[in-house]
Short mmCIF file of C-alpha atoms in Angstrom, two decimals:
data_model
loop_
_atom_site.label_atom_id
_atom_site.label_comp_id
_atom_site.label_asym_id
_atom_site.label_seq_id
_atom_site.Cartn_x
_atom_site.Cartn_y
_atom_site.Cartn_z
CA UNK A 1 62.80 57.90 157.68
CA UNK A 2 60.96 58.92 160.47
CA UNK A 3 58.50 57.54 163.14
CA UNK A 4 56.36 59.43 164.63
CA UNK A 5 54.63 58.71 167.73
CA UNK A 6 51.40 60.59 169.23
CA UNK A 7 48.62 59.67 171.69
CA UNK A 8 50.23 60.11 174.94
CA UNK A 9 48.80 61.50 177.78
CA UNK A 10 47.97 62.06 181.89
CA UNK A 11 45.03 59.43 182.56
CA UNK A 12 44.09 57.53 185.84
CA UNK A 13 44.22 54.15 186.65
CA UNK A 14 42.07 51.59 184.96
CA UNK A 15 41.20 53.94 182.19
CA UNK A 16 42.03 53.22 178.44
CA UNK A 17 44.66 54.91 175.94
CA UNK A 18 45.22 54.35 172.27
CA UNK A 19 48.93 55.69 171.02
CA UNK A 20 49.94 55.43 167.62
CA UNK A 21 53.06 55.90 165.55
CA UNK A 22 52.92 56.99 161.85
CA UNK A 23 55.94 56.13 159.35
CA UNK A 24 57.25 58.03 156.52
CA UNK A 25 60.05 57.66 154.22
CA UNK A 26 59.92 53.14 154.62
CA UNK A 27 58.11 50.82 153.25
CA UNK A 28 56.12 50.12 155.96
CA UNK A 29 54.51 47.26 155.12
CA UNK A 30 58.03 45.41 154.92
CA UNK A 31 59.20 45.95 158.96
CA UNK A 32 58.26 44.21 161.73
CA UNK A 33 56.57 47.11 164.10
CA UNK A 34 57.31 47.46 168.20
CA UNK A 35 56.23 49.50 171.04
CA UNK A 36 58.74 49.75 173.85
CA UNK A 37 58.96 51.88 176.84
CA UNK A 38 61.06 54.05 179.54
CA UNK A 39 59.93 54.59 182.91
CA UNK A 40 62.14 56.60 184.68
CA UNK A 41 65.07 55.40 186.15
CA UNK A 42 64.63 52.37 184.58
CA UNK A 43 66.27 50.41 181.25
CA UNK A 44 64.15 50.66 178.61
CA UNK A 45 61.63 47.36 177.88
CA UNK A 46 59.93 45.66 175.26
CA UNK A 47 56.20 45.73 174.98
CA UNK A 48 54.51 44.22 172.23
CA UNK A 49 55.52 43.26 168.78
CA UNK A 50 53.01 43.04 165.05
CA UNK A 51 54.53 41.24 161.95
CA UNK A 52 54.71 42.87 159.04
CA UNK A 53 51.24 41.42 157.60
CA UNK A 54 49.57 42.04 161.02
CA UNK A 55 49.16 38.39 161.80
CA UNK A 56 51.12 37.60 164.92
CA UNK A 57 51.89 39.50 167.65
CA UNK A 58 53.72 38.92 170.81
CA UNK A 59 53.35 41.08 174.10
CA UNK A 60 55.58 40.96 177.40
CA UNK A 61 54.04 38.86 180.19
CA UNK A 62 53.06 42.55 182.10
CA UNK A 63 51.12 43.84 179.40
CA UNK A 64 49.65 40.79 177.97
CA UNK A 65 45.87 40.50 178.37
CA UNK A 66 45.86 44.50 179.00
CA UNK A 67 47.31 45.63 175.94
CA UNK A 68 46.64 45.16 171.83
CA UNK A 69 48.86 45.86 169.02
CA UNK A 70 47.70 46.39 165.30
CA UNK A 71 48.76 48.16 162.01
CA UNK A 72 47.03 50.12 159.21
CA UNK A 73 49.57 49.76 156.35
CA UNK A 74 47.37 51.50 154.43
CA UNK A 75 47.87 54.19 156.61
CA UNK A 76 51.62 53.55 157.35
CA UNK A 77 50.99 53.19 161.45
CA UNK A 78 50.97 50.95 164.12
CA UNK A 79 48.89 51.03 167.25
CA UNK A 80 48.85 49.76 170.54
CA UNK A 81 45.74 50.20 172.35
CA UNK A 82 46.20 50.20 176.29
CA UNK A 83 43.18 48.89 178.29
CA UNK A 84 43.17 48.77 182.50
CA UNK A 85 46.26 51.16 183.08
CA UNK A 86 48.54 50.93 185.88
CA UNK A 87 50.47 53.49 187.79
CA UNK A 88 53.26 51.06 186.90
CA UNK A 89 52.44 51.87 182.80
CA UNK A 90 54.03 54.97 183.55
CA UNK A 91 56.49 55.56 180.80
CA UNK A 92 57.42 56.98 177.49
CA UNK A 93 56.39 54.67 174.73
CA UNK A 94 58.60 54.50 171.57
CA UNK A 95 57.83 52.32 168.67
CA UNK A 96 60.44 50.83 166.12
CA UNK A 97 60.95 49.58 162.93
CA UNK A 98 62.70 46.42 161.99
CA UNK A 99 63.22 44.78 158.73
CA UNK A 100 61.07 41.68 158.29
CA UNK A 101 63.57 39.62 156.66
CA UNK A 102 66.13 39.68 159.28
CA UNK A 103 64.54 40.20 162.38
CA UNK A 104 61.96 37.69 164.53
CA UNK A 105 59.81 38.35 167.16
CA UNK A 106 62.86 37.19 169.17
CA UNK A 107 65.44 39.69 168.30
CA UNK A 108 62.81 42.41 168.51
CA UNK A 109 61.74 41.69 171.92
CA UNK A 110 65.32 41.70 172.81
CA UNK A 111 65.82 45.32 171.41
CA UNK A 112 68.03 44.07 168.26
CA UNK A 113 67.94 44.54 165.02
CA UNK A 114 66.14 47.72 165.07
CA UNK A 115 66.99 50.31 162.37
CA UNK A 116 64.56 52.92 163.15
CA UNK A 117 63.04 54.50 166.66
CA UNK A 118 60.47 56.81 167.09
CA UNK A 119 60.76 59.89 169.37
CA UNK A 120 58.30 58.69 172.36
CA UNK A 121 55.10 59.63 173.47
CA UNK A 122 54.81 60.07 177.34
CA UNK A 123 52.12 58.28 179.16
CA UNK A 124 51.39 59.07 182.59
CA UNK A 125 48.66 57.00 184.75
CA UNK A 126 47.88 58.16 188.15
CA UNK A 127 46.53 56.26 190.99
#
C-alpha cells in the first residue's frame, strides 16, 4: 500500500494551493481519507476529513472556510484544495487512510485508527 502525496510548494500569503495524494495497492473507495499536518516544532494536527463516498467532510476550526477536501475514486486520490494561505499553514501535509467500517470522523480527527500514512508534501507560505 502506498500513499503518495504531491502538490507542495513555496507560495505567499493569500495565494491558493491544490495538494493531492494518490493510493495504490487499497481499495480506495472503502477508507475514510485525511489530510494532516507538521509544522515544525509542533505535534502533528488534523486537518480535514472525506468519507469514503465523498459526502461528508469535516475540517478543523483553523482551516474551515479556507480549505476543501474531495476524492476522485476513480482516480484513487484525495485532494485538499487550500484557498487564502497563511504563514501559519506552514507545514508538511500528510494524508491517511482509514478503514470506513471502523473508523468515524471522530477517531480520524483524533489521529486513530489510521492504517496507512502518506510520506508528506511540504508547504511553505511566506508573508
Amino acid at each position: 500500500v502506498q500513499l503518495q502525496a504531491s502538490g507542495g510548494g513555496l507560495v505567499q500569503a493569500g495565494v491558493s494551493l491544490r495538494v493531492s495524494c494518490g493510493a495504490s495497492g487499497v481499495t480506495f473507495s472503502s477508507y475514510r481519507m485525511g489530510w494532516f499536518r507538521q509544522a515544525p516544532g509542533k505535534e502533528r494536527e488534523f486537518v480535514a476529513s472525506i468519507s469514503r463516498t465523498g459526502s461528508t467532510t469535516y475540517y478543523a476550526d483553523s482551516v474551515k472556510g479556507r480549505f476543501t477536501i474531495s476524492r476522485d475514486n476513480a482516480k484513487n486520490t484525495v485532494y485538499l484544495q487550500m484557498n487564502s494561505l497563511k504563514p501559519e499553514d506552514t507545514a508538511v501535509y500528510y494524508c491517511a487512510a482509514a478503514p470506513s467500517w471502523r473508523s468515524t470522523p471522530a477517531t480520524m480527527g483524533s489521529g486513530n485508527g489510521i492504517d496507512y500514512w502518506g510520506k508528506g508534501t511540504q508547504v511553505t507560505v511566506s508573508s
